[in-house]
Amino acid sequence: MRFVIHKSRDGQYYFVIKASNGEIVATSETYVYKFSALSTIESMKKGINSESQVIDVSD
């Protein structure tokens, strides 16, 4: 499972959760700050496989 962080056209951040086969299984709400998205990801990782990757493509 991978978390991929994106930056939307309006400058806000969101992430998608991708399964190991590359399929998107969830999309987050948008966040004004990247650290808010990262904080949510870290909270989610505590309840699932902690070895999930975080990929930042927002830059």
C-alpha positions as a printed Julia matrix, in Angstrom:
59×3 Matrix{Float64}:
   0.0    0.0    0.0
   1.22   3.47  -0.88
   0.13   6.96   0.07
   0.76   9.45  -2.74
   0.6   13.17  -1.9
  -0.53  15.55  -4.64
  -0.92  19.32  -4.88
  -4.15  20.49  -6.5
  -4.45  23.4   -8.91
  -5.67  25.66  -6.11
  -2.54  24.93  -4.07
  -4.08  22.57  -1.54
  -2.76  19.1   -0.76
  -4.47  15.73  -0.86
  -3.38  12.13  -0.98
  -4.51   8.95  -2.63
  -4.08   5.48  -1.24
  -2.94   2.95  -3.82
  -3.09  -0.81  -3.48
  -0.07  -2.93  -4.38
  -1.53  -3.42  -7.87
  -1.58   0.37  -8.42
  -5.35   0.74  -8.09
  -6.53   3.85  -6.21
  -8.61   2.68  -3.26
  -9.22   6.03  -1.55
  -8.77   9.78  -2.01
  -8.49  12.15   0.94
 -10.06  15.5    1.55
  -7.92  18.54   0.71
  -5.59  20.19   3.2
  -4.24  23.75   3.22
  -0.9   22.58   4.6
   1.17  19.59   3.5
   2.0   18.73   7.12
  -1.73  18.28   7.78
  -1.94  15.67   5.03
   1.21  13.99   6.36
  -0.19  13.99   9.89
  -3.37  12.29   8.7
  -1.31   9.7    6.81
   0.75   8.95   9.92
  -2.43   8.53  11.98
  -3.82   6.12   9.4
  -0.59   4.14   9.24
  -0.83   3.43  12.97
  -3.97   1.4   12.3
  -2.66  -0.46   9.25
   0.6   -1.78   7.82
   3.2    0.66   9.14
   5.59  -0.24   6.31
   3.37   1.49   3.76
   5.24   3.93   1.53
   4.6    7.67   1.39
   5.36   9.21  -2.01
   5.31  13.0   -2.39
   4.64  14.2   -5.94
   3.32  17.61  -4.88
   6.42  19.58  -5.91
